[in-house]
Coordinates of C-alpha atoms and ligand atoms in Angstrom, one line a residue:
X30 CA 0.0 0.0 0.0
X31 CA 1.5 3.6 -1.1
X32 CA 1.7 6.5 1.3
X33 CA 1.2 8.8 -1.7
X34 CA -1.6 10.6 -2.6
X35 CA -3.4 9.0 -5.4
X36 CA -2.7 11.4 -8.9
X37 CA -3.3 11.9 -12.7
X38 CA -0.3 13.2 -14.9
X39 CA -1.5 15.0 -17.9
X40 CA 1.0 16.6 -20.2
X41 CA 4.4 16.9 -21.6
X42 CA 6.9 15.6 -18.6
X43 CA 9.1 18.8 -19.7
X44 CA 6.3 21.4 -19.3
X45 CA 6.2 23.7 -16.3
X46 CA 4.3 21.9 -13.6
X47 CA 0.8 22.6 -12.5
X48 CA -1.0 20.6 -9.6
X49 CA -5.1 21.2 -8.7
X50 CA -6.3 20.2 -5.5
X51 CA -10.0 18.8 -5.4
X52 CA -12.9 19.8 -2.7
X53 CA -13.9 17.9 0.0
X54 CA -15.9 14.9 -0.7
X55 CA -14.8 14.8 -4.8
X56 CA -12.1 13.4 -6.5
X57 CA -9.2 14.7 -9.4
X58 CA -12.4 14.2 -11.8
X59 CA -13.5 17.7 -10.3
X60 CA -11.3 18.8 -12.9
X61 CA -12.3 16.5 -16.2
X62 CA -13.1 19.6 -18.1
X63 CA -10.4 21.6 -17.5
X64 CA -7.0 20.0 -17.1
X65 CA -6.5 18.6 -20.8
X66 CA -6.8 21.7 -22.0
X67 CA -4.3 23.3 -19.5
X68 CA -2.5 20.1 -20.3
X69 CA -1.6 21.4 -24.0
X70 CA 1.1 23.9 -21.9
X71 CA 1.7 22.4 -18.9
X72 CA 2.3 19.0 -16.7
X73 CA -0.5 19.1 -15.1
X74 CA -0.6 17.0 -11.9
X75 CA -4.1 16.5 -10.3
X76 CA -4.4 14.5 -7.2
X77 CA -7.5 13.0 -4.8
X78 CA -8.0 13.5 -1.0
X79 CA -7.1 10.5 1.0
X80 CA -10.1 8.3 1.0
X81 CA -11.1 9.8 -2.0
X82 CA -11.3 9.0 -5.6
X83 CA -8.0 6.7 -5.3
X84 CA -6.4 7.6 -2.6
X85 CA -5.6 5.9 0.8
X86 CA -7.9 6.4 3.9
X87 CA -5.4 5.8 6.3
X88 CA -3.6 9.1 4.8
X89 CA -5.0 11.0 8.0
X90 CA -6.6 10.8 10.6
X91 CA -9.2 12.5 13.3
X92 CA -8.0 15.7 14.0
X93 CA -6.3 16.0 10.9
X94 CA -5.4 19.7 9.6
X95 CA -4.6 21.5 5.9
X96 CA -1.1 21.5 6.9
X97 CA -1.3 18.0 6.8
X98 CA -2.6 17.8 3.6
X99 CA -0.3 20.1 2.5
X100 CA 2.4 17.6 3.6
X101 CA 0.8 14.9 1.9
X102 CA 1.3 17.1 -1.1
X103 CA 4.4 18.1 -0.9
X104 CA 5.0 14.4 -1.0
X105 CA 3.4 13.7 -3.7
X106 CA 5.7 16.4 -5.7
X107 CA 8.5 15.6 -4.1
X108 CA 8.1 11.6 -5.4
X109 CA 7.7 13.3 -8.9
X110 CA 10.7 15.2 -8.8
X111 CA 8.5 18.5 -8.6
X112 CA 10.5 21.1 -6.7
X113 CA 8.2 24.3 -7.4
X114 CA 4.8 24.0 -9.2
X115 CA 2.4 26.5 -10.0
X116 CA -1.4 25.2 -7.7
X117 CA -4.6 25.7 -8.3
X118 CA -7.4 24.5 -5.7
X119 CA -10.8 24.3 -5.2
X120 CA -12.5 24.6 -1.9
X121 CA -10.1 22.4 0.6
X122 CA -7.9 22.2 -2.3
X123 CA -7.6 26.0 -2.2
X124 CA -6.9 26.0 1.5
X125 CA -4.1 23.7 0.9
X126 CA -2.4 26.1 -1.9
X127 CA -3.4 29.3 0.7
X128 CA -1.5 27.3 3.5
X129 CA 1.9 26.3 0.7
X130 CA 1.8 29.4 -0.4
X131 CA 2.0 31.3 3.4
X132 CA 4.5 28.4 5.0
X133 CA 6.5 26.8 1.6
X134 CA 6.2 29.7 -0.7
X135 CA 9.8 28.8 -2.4
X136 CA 7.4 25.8 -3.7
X137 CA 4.6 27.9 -5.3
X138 CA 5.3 29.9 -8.4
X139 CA 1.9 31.2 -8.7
X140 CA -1.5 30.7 -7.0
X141 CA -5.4 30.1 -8.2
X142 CA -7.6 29.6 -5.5
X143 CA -11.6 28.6 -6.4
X144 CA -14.6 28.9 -4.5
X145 CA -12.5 28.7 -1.5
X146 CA -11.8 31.0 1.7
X147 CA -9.3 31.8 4.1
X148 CA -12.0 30.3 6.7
X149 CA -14.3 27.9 6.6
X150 CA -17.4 30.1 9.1
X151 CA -15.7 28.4 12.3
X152 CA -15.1 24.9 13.5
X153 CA -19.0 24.2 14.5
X154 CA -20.7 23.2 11.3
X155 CA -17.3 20.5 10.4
X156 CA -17.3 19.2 13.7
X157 CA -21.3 18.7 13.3
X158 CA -20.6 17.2 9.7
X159 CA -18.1 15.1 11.0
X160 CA -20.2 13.2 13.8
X161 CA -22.9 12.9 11.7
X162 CA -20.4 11.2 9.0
X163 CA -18.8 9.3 11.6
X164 CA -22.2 7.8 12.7
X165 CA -23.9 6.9 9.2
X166 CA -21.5 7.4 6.4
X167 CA -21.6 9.1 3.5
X168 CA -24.8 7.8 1.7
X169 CA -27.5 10.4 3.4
X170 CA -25.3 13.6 2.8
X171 CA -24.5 12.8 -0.8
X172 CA -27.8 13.0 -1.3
X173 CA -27.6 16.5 -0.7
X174 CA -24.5 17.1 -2.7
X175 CA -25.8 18.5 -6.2
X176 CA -27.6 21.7 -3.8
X177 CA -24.6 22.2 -2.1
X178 CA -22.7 21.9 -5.2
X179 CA -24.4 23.0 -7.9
X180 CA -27.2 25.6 -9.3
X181 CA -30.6 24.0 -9.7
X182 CA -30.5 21.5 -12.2
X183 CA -27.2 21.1 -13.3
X184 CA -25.2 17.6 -11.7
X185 CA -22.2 15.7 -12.7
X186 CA -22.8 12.2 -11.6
X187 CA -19.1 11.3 -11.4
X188 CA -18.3 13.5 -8.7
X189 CA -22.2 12.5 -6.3
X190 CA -20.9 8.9 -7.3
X191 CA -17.4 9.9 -5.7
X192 CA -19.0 11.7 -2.7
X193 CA -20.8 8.8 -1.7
X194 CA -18.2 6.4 -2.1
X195 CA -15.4 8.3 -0.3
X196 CA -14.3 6.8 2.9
X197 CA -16.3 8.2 5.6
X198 CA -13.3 8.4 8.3
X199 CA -11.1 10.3 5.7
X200 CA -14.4 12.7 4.8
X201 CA -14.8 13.3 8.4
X202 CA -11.0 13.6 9.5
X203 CA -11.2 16.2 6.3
X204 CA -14.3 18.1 8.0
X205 CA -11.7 18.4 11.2
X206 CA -9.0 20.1 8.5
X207 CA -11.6 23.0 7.2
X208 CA -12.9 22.8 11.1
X209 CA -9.7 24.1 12.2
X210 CA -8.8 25.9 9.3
X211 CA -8.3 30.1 9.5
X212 CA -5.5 31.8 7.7
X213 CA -7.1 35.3 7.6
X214 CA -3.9 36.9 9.3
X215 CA -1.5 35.2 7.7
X216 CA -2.9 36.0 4.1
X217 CA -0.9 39.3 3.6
X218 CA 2.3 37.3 3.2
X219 CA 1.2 35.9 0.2
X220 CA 4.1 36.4 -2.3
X221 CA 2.9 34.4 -5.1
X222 CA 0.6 35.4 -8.2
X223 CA -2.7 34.5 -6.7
X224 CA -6.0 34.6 -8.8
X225 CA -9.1 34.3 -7.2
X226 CA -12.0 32.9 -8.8
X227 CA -15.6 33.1 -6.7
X228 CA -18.8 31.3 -8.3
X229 CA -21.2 33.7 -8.2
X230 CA -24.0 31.6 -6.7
X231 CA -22.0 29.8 -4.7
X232 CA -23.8 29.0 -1.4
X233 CA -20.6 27.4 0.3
X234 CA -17.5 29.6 -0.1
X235 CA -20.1 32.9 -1.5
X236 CA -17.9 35.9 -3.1
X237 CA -17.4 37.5 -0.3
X238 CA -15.0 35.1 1.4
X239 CA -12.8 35.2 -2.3
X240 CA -13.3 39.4 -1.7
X241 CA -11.9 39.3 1.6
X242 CA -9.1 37.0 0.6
X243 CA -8.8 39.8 -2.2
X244 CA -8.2 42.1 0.1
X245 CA -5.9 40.7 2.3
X246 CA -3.3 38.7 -0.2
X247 CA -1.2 41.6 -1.8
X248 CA -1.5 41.9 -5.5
X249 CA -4.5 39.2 -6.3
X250 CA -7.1 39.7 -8.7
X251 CA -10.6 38.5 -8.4
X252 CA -13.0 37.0 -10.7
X253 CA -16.3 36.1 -10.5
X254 CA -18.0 33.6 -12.4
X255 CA -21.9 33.8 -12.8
X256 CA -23.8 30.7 -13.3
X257 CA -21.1 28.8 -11.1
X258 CA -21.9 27.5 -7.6
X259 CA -19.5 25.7 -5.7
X260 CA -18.0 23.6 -8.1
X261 CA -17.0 26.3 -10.6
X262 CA -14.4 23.6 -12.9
X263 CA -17.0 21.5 -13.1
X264 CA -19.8 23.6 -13.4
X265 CA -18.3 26.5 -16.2
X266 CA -15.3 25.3 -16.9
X267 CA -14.9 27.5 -19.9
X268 CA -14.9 30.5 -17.8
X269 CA -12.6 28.7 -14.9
X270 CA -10.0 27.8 -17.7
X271 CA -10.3 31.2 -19.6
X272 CA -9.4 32.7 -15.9
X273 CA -6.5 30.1 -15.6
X274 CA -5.2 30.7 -18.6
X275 CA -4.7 34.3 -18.1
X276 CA -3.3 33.8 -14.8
X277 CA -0.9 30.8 -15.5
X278 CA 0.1 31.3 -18.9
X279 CA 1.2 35.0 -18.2
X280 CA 3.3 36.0 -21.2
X281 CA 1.6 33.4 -23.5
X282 CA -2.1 34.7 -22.5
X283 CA -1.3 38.4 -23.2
X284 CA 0.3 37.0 -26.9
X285 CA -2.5 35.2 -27.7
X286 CA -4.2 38.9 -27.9
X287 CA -1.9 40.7 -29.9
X288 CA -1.4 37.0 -32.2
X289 CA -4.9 37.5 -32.8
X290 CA -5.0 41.8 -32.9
X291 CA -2.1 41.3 -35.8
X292 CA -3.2 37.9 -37.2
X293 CA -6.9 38.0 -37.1
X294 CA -8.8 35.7 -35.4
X295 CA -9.7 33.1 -38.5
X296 CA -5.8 32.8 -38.8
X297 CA -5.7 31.8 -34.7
X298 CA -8.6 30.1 -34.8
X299 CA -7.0 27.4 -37.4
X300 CA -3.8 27.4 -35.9
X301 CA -5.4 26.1 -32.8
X302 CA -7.4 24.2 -34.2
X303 CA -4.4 22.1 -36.2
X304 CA -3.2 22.0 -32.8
X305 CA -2.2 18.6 -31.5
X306 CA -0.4 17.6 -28.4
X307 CA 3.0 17.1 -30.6
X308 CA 2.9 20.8 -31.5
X309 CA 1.2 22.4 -28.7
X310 CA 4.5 23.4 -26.9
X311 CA 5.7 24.9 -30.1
X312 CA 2.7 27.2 -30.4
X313 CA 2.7 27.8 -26.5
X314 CA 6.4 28.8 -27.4
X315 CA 5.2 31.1 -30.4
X316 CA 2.0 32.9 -28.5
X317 CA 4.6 33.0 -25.4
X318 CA 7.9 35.0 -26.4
X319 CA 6.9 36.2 -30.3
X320 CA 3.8 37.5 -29.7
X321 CA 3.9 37.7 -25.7
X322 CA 7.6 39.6 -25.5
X323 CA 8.3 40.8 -28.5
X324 CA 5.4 42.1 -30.7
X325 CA 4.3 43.6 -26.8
X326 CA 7.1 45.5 -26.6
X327 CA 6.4 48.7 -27.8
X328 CA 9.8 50.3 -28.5
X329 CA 9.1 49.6 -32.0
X330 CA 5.3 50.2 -33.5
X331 CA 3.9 47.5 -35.0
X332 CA 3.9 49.2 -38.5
X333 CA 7.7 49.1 -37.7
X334 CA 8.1 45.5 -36.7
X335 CA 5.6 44.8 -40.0
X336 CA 8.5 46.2 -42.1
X337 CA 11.0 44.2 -40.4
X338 CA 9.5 41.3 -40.7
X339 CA 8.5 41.6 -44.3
X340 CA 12.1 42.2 -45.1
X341 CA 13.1 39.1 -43.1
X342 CA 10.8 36.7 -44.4
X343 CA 12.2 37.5 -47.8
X344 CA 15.9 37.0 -46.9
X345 CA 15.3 34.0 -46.3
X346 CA 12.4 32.8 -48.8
X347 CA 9.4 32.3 -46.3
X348 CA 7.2 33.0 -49.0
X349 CA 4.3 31.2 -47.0
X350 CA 4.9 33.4 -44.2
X351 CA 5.1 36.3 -46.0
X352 CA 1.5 36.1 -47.4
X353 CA 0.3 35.9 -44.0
X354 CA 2.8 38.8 -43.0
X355 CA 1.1 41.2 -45.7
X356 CA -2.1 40.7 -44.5
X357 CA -0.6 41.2 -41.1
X358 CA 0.8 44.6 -42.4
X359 CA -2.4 45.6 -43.5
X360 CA -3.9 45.0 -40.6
X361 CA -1.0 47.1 -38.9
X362 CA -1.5 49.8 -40.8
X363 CA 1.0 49.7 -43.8
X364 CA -0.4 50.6 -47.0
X365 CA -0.2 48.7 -50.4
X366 CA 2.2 51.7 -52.0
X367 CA 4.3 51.2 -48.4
X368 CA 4.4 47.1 -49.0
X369 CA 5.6 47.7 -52.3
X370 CA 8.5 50.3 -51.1
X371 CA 9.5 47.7 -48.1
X372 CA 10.0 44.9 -50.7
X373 CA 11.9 47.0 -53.3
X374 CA 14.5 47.6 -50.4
X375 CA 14.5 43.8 -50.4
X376 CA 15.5 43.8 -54.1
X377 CA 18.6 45.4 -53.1
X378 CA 19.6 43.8 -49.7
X379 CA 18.0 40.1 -50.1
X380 CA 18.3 40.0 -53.7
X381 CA 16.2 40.4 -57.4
X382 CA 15.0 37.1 -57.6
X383 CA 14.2 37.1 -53.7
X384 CA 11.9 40.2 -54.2
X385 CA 10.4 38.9 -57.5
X386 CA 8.9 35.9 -55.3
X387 CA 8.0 38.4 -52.7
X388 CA 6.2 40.6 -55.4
X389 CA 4.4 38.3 -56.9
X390 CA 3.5 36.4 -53.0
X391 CA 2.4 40.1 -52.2
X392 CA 0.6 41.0 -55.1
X393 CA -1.9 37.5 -54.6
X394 CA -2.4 38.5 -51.4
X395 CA -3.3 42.0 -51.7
X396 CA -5.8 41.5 -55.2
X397 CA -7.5 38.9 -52.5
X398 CA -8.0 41.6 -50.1
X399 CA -9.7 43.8 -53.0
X400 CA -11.9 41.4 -53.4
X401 CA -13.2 40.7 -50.4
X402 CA -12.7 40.4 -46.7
X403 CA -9.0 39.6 -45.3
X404 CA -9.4 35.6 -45.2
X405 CA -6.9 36.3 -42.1
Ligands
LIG631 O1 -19.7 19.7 0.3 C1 -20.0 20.8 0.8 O2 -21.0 20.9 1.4 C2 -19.1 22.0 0.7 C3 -17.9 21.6 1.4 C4 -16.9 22.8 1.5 O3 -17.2 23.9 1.5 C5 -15.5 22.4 1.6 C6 -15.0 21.8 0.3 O4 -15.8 21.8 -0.7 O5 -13.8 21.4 0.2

């Protein structure tokens, strides 16, 4: 039997790590509709509670506290050879990344906490929960689950199957961790990035617990996601990974805006699309340091950097690229009379033949844009 926390490893092994902590009474499914996509750009390491999903019960025990869990985490990294991770957690999984991020914050690179709190309303309600548990399991409570969980009429039966079946010991000794859980005066020395993300009907962790922890922890931003109740991953988890994303991907997520500002959207939108795990870190790579350092920086306008990238492509015969640089210098700005002028410098510096290619790439591209709309 392992003393590991039972995981999921999604991802290239080389990407930068990522690990998402589940809520009390789910399992690493919590995050089915969100981690392969945060998979394309990172190794994405989601793990279950102990007695949970797959994990041991014996894990903890009555009593038990966050920093335990946190312990049982750090493990878990450790036994991958993960020194420093960026965390996202939901709930109890988000008290466990507020408590690594306070006591082990060389280990956190950056921080998304969901429908969690730096409290859980005092010890009563967990220690109640946890009797009751204690005395007849889980069956009754789950029954409850998709109100506590979810707004009317919305369920994922994977995670009320999980709820019910999770050990009732380890539920309860997990009660006595959000029991004893408060880290409001300790949540100014946050260092880490931290995102906040509040489901806007959430009846469990409501917005204002995610405002006061925005607030306190220096620097976070908070963002509320309407239609979500408690299990926001689960329940939108277009508008949990769009707020990931942005938070996580930094560099990459601010590139994918001007990619798409310089590009056009049609252009992104079949990029991605031709997408596959193979090349995802390559166009990670591309929306992270092209588009995300350099077309950002604005020493250069972009009319600019269209001209020098014009001239580049031709010295060195990227005639595909260059059709989709044209309509990328349109887009910037340049006019047809000022693509012509950039290219005739080519003639000179990249060579006749180079620029006759480039004129006649060019000159497709812009009797396409007469007639009609950019095909981007
Ligand atoms: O299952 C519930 O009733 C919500 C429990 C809670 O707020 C702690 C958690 O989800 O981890």
């Amino acid at each position: 039997m392992t003393n590991l926390l039972n995981h999921l490893s999604e991802g290239p092994a080389s990407a930068p790590p990522l690990l998402l902590g589940p809520s009390l009474g789910t399992s690493y499914a919590l995050w089915d509709a969100v981690a392969p996509e945060l998979s394309a750009a990172h190794r994405v390491i989601r793990w279950d509670l102990p007695g949970h999903g797959g994990s041991p019960a014996d894990l903890i025990g009555p009593g038990a506290t966050v920093a335990d869990l946190a312990e049982l985490v750090l493990a878990l990294a450790d036994s991958l050879g993960v020194e420093r991770f960026a965390y996202a957690g939901v709930s109890l999984g988000g008290a466990v990344g507020l408590h690594l991020a306070v006591h082990r914050p060389e280990r956190v690179s950056s921080l998304a906490v969901v429908c969690s709190s730096a409290h859980f309303d005092g010890a009563k309600p967990w220690q109640e929960r946890a009797t009751r548990v204690r005395e007849e399991g889980l069956a009754r409570l789950a029954e409850s689950a998709d109100a506590r969980w979810f707004t009317p009429g919305f369920t994922v039966p994977r995670l009320v199957r999980d709820h019910r079946d999770a050990d009732p010991e380890a539920y309860a000794a997990c009660c006595d961790a959000l029991a004893a859980f408060d880290l409001r005066d300790r949540a100014g020395e946050i260092s880490a990035p931290t995102l906040l993300i509040a489901g806007r009907e959430d009846p469990a962790t409501p917005p204002a617990h995610l405002r006061e922890l925005a607030d306190a922890v220096p620097g976070a931003t908070l963002t509320e996601i309407p239609g979500a109740s408690h299990l926001a991953p689960a329940e939108r988890p277009e508008a949990v990974l769009t707020a990931l994303r942005a938070h996580f991907d930094g560099d990459a997520g601010r590139g994918m805006a001007v990619r798409r500002e310089v590009l056009g959207d049609a252009h992104v939108d079949r990029a991605q699309a031709r997408q596959t795990p193979f090349t995802a870190r390559f166009q990670d790579f591309i929306s992270r340091y092209a588009w995300g350092e350099i077309w950002t920086d604005e020493t250069l306008s972009r009319r600019e950097r269209s001209m020098v990238t014009l001239t580049a492509l031709v010295a060195h015969g990227h005639y595909e690229e260059l059709a989709m640089h044209v309509r990328a210098a349109r887009r910037n700005g340049l006019t047809a009379d000022e693509i012509g002028a950039v290219l005739l410098q080519t003639a000179v510096y990249c060579g006749v033949p180079a620029a006759n290619s480039a004129f006649a790439t060019a000159q497709r591209v812009l009797a396409e844009e007469a007639d009609g709309p950019a095909a981007g």
